[in-house]
XYZ file of C-alpha atoms in Angstrom:
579
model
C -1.183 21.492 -18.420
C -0.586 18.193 -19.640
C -2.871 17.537 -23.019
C -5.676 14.394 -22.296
C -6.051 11.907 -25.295
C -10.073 11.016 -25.201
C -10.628 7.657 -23.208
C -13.600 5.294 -21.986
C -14.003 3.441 -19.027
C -16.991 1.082 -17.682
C -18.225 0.747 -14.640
C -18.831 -2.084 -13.107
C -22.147 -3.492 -11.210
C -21.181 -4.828 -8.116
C -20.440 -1.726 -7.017
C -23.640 -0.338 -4.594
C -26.108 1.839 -5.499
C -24.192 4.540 -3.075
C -21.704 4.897 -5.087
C -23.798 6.117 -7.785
C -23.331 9.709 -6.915
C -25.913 12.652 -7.234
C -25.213 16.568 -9.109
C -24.031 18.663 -6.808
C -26.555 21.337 -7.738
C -28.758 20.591 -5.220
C -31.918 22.428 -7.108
C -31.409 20.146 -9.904
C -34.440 17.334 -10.027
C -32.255 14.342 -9.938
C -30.840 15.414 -6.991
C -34.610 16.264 -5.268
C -35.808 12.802 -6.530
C -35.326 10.049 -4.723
C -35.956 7.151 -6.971
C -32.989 5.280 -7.701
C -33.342 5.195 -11.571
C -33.262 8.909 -12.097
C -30.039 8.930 -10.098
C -27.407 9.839 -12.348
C -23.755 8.157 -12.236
C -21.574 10.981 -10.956
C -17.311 10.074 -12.622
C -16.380 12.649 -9.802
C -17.729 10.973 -7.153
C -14.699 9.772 -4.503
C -16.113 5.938 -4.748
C -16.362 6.023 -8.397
C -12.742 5.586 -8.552
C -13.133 2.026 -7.804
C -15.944 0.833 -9.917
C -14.735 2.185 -13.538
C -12.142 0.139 -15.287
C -11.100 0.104 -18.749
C -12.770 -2.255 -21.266
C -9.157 -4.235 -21.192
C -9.745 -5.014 -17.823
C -12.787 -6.579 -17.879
C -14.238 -10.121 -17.798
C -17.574 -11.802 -18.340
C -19.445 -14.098 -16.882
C -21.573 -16.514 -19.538
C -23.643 -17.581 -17.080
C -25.123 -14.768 -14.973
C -24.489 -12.477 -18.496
C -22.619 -9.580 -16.404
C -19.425 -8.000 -15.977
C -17.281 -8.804 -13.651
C -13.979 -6.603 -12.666
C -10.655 -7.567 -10.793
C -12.775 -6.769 -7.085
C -15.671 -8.562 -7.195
C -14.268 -12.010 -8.838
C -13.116 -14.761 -6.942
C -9.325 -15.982 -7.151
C -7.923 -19.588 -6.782
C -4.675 -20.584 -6.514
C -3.547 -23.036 -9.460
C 0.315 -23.044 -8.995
C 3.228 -21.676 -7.263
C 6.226 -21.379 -8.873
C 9.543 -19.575 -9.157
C 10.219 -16.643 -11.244
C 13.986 -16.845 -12.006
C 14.006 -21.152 -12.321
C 10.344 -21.559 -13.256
C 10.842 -24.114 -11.368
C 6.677 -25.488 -9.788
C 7.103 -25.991 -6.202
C 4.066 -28.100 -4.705
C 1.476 -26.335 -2.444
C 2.461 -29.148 0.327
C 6.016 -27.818 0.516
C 4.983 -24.222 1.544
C 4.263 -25.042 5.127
C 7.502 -26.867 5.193
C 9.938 -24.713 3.552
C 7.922 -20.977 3.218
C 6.941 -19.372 0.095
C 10.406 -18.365 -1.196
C 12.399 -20.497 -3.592
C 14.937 -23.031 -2.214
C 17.067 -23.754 -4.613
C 20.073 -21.745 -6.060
C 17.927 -18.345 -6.459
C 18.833 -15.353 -5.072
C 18.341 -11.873 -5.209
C 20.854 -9.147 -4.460
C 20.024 -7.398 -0.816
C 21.925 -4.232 -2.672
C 20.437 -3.696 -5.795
C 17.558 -7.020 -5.679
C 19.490 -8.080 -8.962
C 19.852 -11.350 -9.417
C 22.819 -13.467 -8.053
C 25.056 -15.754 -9.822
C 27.329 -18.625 -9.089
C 30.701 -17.971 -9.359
C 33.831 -20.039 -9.170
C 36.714 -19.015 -6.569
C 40.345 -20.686 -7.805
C 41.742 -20.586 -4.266
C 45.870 -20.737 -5.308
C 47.828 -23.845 -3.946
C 49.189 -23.211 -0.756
C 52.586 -25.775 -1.629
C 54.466 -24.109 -4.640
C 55.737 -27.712 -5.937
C 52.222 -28.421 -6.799
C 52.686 -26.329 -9.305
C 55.229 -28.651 -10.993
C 53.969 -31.497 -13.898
C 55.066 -34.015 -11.989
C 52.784 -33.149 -9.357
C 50.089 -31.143 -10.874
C 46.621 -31.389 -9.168
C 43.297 -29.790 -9.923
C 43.621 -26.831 -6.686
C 40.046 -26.890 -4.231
C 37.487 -24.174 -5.729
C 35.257 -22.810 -3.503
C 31.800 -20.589 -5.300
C 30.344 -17.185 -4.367
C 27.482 -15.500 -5.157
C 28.098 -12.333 -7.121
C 25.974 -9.854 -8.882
C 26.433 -8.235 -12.112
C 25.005 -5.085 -11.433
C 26.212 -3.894 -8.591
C 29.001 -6.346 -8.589
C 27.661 -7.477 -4.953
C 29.676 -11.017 -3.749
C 28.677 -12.982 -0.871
C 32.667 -13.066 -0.107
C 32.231 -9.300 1.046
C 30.384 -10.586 4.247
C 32.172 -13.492 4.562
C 29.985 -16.162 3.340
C 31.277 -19.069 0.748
C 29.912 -21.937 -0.281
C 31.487 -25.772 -1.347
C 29.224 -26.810 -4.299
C 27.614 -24.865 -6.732
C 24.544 -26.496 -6.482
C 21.928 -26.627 -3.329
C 23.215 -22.877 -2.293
C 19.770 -22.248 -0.370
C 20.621 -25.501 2.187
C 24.383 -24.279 2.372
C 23.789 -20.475 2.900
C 21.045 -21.950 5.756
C 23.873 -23.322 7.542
C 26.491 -20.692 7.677
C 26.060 -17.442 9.143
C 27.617 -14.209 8.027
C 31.356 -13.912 8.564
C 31.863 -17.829 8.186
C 31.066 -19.461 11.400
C 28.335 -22.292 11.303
C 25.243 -22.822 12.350
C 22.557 -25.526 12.906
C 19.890 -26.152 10.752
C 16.292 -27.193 11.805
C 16.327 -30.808 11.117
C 20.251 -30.528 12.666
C 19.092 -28.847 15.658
C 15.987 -31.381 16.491
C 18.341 -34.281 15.624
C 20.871 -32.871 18.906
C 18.204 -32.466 20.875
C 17.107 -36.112 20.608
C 20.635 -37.300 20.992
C 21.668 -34.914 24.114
C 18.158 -36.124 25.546
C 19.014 -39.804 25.407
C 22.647 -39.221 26.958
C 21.629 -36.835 29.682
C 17.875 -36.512 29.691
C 16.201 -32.979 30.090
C 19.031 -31.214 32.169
C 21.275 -32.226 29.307
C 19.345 -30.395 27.056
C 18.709 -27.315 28.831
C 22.004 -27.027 29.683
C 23.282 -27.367 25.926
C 20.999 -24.888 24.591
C 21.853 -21.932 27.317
C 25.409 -22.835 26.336
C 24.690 -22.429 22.863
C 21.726 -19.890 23.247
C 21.588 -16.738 24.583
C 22.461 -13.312 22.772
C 23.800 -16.234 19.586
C 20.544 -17.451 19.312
C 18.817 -16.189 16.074
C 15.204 -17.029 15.183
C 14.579 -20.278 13.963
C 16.392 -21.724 17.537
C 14.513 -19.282 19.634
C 11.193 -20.745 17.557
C 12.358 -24.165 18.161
C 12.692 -24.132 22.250
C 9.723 -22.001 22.339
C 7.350 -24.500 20.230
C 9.106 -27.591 22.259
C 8.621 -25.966 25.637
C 5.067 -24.907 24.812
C 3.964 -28.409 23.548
C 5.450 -30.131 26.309
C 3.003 -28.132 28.909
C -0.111 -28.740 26.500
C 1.402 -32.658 27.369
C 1.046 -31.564 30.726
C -1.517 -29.453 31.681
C -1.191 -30.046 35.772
C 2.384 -28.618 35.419
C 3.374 -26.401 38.542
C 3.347 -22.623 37.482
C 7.040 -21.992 38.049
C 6.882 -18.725 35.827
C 7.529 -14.956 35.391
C 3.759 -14.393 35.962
C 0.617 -16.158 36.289
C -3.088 -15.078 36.612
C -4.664 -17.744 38.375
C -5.974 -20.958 37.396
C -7.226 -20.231 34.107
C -4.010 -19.641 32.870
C -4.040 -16.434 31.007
C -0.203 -15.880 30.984
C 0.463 -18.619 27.786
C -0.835 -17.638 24.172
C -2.179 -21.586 24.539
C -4.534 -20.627 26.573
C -6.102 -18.787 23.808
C -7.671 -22.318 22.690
C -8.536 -23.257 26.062
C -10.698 -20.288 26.012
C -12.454 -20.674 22.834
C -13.150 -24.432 23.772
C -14.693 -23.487 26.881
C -17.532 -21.466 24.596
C -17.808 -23.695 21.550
C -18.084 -27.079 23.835
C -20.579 -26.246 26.347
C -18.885 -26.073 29.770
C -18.829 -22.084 29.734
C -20.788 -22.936 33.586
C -19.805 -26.498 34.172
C -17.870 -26.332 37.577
C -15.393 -29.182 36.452
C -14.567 -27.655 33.725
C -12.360 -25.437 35.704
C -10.651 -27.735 37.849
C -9.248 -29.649 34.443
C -7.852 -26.424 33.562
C -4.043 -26.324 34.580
C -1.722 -23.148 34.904
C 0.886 -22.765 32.024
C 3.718 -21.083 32.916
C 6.388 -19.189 30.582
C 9.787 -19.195 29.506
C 12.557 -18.847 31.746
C 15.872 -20.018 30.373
C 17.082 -20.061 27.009
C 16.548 -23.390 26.183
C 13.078 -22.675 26.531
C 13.161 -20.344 24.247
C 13.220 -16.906 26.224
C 15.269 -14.162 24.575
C 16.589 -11.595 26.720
C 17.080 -8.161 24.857
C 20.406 -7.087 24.109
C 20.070 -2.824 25.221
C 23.512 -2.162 25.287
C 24.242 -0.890 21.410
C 27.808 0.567 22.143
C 28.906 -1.748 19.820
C 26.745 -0.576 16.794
C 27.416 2.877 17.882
C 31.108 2.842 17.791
C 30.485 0.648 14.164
C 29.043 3.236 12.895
C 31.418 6.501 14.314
C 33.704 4.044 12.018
C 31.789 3.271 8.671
C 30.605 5.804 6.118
C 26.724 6.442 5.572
C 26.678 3.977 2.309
C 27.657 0.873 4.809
C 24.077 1.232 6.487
C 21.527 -0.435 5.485
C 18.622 1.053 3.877
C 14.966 0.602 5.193
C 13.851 -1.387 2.039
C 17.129 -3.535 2.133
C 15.807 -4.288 6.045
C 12.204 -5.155 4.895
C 13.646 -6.991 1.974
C 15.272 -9.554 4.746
C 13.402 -12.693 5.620
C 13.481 -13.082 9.210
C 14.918 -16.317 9.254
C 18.089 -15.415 7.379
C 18.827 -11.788 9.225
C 21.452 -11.549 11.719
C 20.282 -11.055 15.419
C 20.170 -7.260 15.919
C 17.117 -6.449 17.060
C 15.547 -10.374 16.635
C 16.904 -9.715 12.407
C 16.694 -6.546 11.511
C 20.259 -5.980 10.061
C 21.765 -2.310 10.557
C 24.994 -2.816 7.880
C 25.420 -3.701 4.888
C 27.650 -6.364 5.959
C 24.886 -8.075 8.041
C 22.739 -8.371 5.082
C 22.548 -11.662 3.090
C 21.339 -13.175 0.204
C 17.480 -13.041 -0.700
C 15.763 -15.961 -1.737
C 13.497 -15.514 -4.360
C 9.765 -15.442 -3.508
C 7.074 -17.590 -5.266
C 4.553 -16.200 -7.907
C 1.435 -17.726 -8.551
C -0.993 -18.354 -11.481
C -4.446 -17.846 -10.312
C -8.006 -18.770 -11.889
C -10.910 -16.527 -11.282
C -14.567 -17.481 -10.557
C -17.555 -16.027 -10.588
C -18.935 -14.657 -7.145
C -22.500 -15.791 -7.656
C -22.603 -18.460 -10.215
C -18.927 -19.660 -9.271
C -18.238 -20.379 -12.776
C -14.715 -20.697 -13.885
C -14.027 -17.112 -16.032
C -10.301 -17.201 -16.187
C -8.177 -20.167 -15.955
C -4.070 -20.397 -17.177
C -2.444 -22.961 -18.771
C -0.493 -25.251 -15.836
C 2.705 -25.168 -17.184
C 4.592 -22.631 -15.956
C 6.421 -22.124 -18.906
C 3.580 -20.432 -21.126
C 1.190 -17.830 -20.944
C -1.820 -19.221 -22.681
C -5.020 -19.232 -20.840
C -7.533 -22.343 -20.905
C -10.489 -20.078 -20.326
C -10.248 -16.543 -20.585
C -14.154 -14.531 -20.947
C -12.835 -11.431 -21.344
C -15.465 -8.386 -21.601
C -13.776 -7.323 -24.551
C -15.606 -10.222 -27.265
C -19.249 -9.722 -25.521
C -19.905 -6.207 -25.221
C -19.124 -3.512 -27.567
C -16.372 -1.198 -27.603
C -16.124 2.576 -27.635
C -13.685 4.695 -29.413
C -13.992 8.113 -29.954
C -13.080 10.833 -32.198
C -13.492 14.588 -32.717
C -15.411 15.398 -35.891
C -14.377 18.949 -37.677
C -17.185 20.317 -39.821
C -16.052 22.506 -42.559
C -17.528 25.864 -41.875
C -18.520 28.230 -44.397
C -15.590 29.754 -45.508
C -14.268 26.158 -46.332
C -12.954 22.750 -45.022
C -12.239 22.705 -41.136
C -8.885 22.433 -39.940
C -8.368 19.101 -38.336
C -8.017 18.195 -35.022
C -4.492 16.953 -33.185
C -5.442 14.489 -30.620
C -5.144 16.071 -27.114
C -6.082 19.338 -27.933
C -7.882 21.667 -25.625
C -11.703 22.284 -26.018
C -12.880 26.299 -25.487
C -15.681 27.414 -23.726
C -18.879 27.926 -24.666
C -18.062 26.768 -28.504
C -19.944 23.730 -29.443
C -17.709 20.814 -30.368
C -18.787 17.263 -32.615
C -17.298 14.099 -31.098
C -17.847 10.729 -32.571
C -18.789 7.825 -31.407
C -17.615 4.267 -32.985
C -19.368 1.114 -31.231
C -17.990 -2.000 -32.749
C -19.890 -5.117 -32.075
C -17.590 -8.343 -31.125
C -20.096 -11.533 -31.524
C -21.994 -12.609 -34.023
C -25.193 -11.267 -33.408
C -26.935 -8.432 -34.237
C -26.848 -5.673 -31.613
C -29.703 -3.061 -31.039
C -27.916 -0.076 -28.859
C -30.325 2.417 -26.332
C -27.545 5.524 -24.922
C -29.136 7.960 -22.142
C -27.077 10.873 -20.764
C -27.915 13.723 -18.865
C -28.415 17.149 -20.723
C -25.844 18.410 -18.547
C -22.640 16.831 -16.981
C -22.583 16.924 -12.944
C -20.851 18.763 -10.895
C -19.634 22.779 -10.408
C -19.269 23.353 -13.922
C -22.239 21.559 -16.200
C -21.529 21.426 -19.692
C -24.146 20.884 -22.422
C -24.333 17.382 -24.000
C -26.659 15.671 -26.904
C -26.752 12.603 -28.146
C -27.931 13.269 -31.883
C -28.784 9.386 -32.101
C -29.615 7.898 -29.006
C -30.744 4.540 -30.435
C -29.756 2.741 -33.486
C -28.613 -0.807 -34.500
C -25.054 -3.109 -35.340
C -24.622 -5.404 -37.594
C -23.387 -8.713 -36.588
C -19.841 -9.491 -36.457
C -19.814 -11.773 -39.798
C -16.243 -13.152 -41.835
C -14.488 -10.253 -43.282
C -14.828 -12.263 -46.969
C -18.325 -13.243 -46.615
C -18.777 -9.017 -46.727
C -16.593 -8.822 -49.693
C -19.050 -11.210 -51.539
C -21.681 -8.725 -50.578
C -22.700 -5.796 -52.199
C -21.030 -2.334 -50.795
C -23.285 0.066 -51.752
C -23.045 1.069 -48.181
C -19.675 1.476 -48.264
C -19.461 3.534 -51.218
C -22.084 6.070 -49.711
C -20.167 6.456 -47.167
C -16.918 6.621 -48.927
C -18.899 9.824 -51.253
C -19.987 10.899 -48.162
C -16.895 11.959 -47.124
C -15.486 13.039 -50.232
C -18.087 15.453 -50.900
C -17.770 19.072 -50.439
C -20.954 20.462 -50.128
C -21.915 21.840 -46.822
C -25.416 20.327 -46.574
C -24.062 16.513 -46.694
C -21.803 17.143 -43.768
C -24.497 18.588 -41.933
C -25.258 16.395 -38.975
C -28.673 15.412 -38.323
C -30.677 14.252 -35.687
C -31.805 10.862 -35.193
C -29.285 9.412 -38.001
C -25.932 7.778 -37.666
C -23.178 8.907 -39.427
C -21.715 6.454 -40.459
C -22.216 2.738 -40.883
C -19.722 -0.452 -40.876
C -19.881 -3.965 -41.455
C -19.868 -4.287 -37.499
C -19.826 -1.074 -35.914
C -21.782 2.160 -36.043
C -20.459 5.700 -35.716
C -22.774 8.298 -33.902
C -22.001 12.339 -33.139
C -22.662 13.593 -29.888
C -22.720 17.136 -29.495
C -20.854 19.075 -26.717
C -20.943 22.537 -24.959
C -18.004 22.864 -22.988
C -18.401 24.879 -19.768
C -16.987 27.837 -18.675
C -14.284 27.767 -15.962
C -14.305 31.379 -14.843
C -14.516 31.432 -10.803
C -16.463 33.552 -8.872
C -16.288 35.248 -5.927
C -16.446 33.144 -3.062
C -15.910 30.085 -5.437
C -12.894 27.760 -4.217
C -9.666 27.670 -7.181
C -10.107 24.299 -9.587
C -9.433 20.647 -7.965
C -7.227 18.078 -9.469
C -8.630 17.340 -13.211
C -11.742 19.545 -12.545
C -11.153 20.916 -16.015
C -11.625 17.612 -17.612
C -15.019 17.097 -19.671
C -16.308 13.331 -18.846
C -20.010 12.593 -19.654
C -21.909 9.563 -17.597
C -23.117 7.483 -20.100
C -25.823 4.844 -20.014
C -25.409 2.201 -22.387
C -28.350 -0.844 -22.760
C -27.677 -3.233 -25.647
C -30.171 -6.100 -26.586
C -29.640 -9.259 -28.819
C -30.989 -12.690 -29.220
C -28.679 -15.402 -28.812
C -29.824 -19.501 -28.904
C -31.073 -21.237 -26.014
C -28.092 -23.514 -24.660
C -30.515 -24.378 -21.644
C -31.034 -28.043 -20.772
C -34.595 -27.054 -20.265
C -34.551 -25.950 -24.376
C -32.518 -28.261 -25.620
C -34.518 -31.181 -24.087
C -38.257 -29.962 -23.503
C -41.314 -31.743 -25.924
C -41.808 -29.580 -28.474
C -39.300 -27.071 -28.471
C -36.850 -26.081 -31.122
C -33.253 -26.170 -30.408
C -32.734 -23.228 -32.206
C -35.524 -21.674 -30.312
C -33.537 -17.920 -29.608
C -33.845 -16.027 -26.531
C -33.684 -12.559 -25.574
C -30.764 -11.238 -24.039
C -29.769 -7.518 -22.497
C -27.161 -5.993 -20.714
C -26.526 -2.605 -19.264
C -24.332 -0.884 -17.692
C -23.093 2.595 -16.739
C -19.650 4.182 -18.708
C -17.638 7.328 -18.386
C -16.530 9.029 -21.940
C -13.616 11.453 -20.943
C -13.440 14.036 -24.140
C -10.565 16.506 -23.199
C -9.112 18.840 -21.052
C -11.248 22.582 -21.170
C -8.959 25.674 -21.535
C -9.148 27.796 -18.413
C -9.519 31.295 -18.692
């Protein structure tokens, strides 16, 4: 059994009120009430796993004075950018060129290391150049090669001219060496074989060069051209593989005819109908219809031949963008030798809002470079923290052993905890805990809060408290360095000890036994640990930054108003020994 260091987490308030769960003792009189307020927060509860967060995670919103966690906040895209050139790519390019980096950054498809560019010397092929009187620089040609691994592009046949601008060179050679057209290459043939021959021309060019060599950017292209040509011409003759009358079902086009005929009007307008042409769909290649290659003898026999490390793995498959695969199955590569390159893809700094006020709550610096934030309301300097500690009275027969952190708390023996709440502003904090007598669910244990309401100091300069007199300090300090039994003695209704901003409190705990009975089903996952549903209300008075305040007749601009705040939190203590 792995030992649990003690921990807090808060929950926040966006989540319902069903996820604030009931005791599962169902003659308890929580559970028989059903006002909301004397529902207690069950930790165990299957939905309460995604309303408590640590304090770390947290933000705050100024304006609607709440917490706000990573679900119920708002995100906005700032920037994209690279995260091997930190290079800022414009939002406008995304549509154009996809949300992977084109530049020289690529990732292994072995090991997803990252790829370098390395020079080939490719030897002379005349041995006289090799003389002084006719020495020349020899061509170099670059591969990408990783260091890990030790992964080169050369394995699969792919090499590259320049060292630079590797994204728009690997985009026009495919694997093994042999070319390929680009986009803007492709479009730019079409227009010229258009002009020369007209349509036939075309059609007749891209079954030559289509077919099972298509891959999926060409098969895109015909099928976008062919598709926007009969949106040209609506009244085209349905000369396809199927059609379903005049409505024209058959094309995913259609789809917007459909929706048109509902949003303008003409659901019963008889003309409406006779406007509406049939679409028909792709029957040649240079249309874009891809017939499926079914005979795999090919890959079969490739694979009686190659070892079980030459296939590919499922995550090197996924890790593929579509438009760089090779055509097996319309790019999902089966060998390691039809894998290629992976471009790197774009990471984003966002800023959060807030979902009611839409205030801006988190907001990064721009440049992609740092990591500073503009605005960043983290939870953290509003509300006060929690940290606890176990507290070992000495017993009668002398100073307590202490405790080591993780230990495991027995049954049925009360156990001291304490509570430190450290207040972060610079106001003075007065602090109201509830928490049920007993914990919820099959095994209850005991808890009381010895000071359920008490007060912080405000968070002032460390040397203005210095200049202060520390006669608090020192009672504390003799506090602890007495021996006597009766000054350790905890009492009810007093803190224990007191800081310049933070309070300590001791909450008293009787662990529960975890003896089954009969008929009783064995312990769930983390059933043995001890967490305690905490309700936590703090109040303070803060100025009045309102307009209303600042510019009404006769008010005071540093008029204060009353503030509050509460919120639900989950104190996990330990792990209870079994047995």
């Amino acid at each position: 059994m792995a030992p649990l260091n003690p921990y807090t987490y808060i929950q926040c308030p966006c989540s319902d009120s069903a996820s604030l769960g009931r005791p599962s003792d169902a003659t308890s009189p929580t559970s028989a009430d059903g006002d909301d307020e004397d529902n207690t927060f069950d930790p165990r509860a299957p939905r309460a796993n995604f309303s408590l967060y640590p304090l770390e995670y947290l933000l705050y919103c100024e304006d609607c004075h709440q917490i706000r966690c990573p679900r119920c906040i708002t995100e906005e895209i700032a920037t994209y950018f690279c995260p091997s050139c930190l290079f800022e790519v414009p939002s406008s390019n995304l549509k154009s060129e996809g949300n992977r980096c084109t530049r020289s950054c690529f990732q292994c498809p072995i090991c997803i290391g990252p790829l370098s560019v390395t020079s080939i010397e490719t030897p002379p092929s005349d041995p006289t150049l090799l003389a002084p009187d006719h020495a020349a620089t020899p061509h170099s040609t670059y591969s990408l090669i990783c260091s890990y691994c030790n992964w080169s592009s050369t394995e699969i046949g792919i090499q590259f001219d320049k060292p630079n601008s590797i994204h728009a060179q690997l985009a026009k050679i495919r694997n093994g060496g042999a070319s390929r057209l680009t986009a803007k290459e492709r479009k730019e043939r079409r227009k010229e074989l258009s002009h020369r021959g007209g349509e036939a021309a075309v059609v007749a060019a891209s079954e030559a060069s289509g077919g099972q060599d298509m891959d999926l950017e060409t098969q895109f292209a015909n099928l976008k051209l062919f598709y926007n040509s009969q949106l040209a011409d609506p009244n085209a003759e349905d000369n396809g593989l199927s059609s379903l009358g005049d409505l024209g079902f058959s094309s995913p086009s259609s789809l917007s005819r459909i929706m048109n005929l509902y949003t303008g009007g003409k659901l019963h307008d008889p003309r409406a109908k006779s406007k509406l042409g049939a679409m028909r769909e792709a029957i040649t290649a240079g249309e874009g219809l891809l017939e499926p290659n079914l005979d795999e003898s090919s890959l079969i026999s490739q694979l009686h031949q190659s070892d079980f490390l030459d296939t590919a793995s499922s995550t090197q498959i996924c890790s593929q963008p579509p438009n760089l695969g090779e055509l097996h199955l319309h790019g999902a590569a089966r060998f390691n030798s039809s894998l290629r390159p992976v471009p790197y893809l774009l990471r984003t700094k966002r800023s959060k809002r807030c979902p009611v006020c839409r205030h801006i709550i988190s907001k990064p610096e721009a440049k992609v470079q740092t990591t500073r934030f503009r605005i960043r309301l983290v939870a953290g300097s509003y509300i006060p923290s929690i940290s606890i500690r176990r507290l070992n009275l000495p017993g009668p027969n002398g100073p307590a052993a202490p405790a080591i952190l993780g230990d495991l708390l027995e049954p049925l023996k009360p156990v001291h905890f304490l509570l430190t709440f450290k207040n972060p502003i610079f106001e003075s904090l007065k602090v109201t805990l509830g928490a049920p007598a007993k914990t919820p669910g099959r095994f209850p244990s005991k808890v009381t809060v010895l000071c359920p309401q008490f007060d912080i100091d405000a968070n002032t300069d460390v040397w203005d408290e210095a200049l202060k007199d520390n006669d608090r300090e020192s009672s504390n300090r003799s506090r602890r360095r007495a021996g006597t039994e009766s000054q350790f003695q905890v009492e009810v209704g007093k803190i224990w000890e007191r800081g310049r901003n933070w309070v300590s409190i001791v909450v008293e705990v009787v662990p529960a036994s975890l003896k089954l009975e009969a008929g009783q089903d064995v312990l769930k996952e983390d059933e043995d640990v001890l967490e305690i549903p905490m309700f936590v209300r703090i109040e303070w008075e803060a100025e009045n930054g309102g307009e209303d305040a600042a510019s009404g007749p006769g008010r005071d601009k540093e008029q204060k108003e009353k503030r509050e705040l509460a919120y639900w939190c989950v104190l996990g203590l330990g792990r209870i020994r079994q047995g």
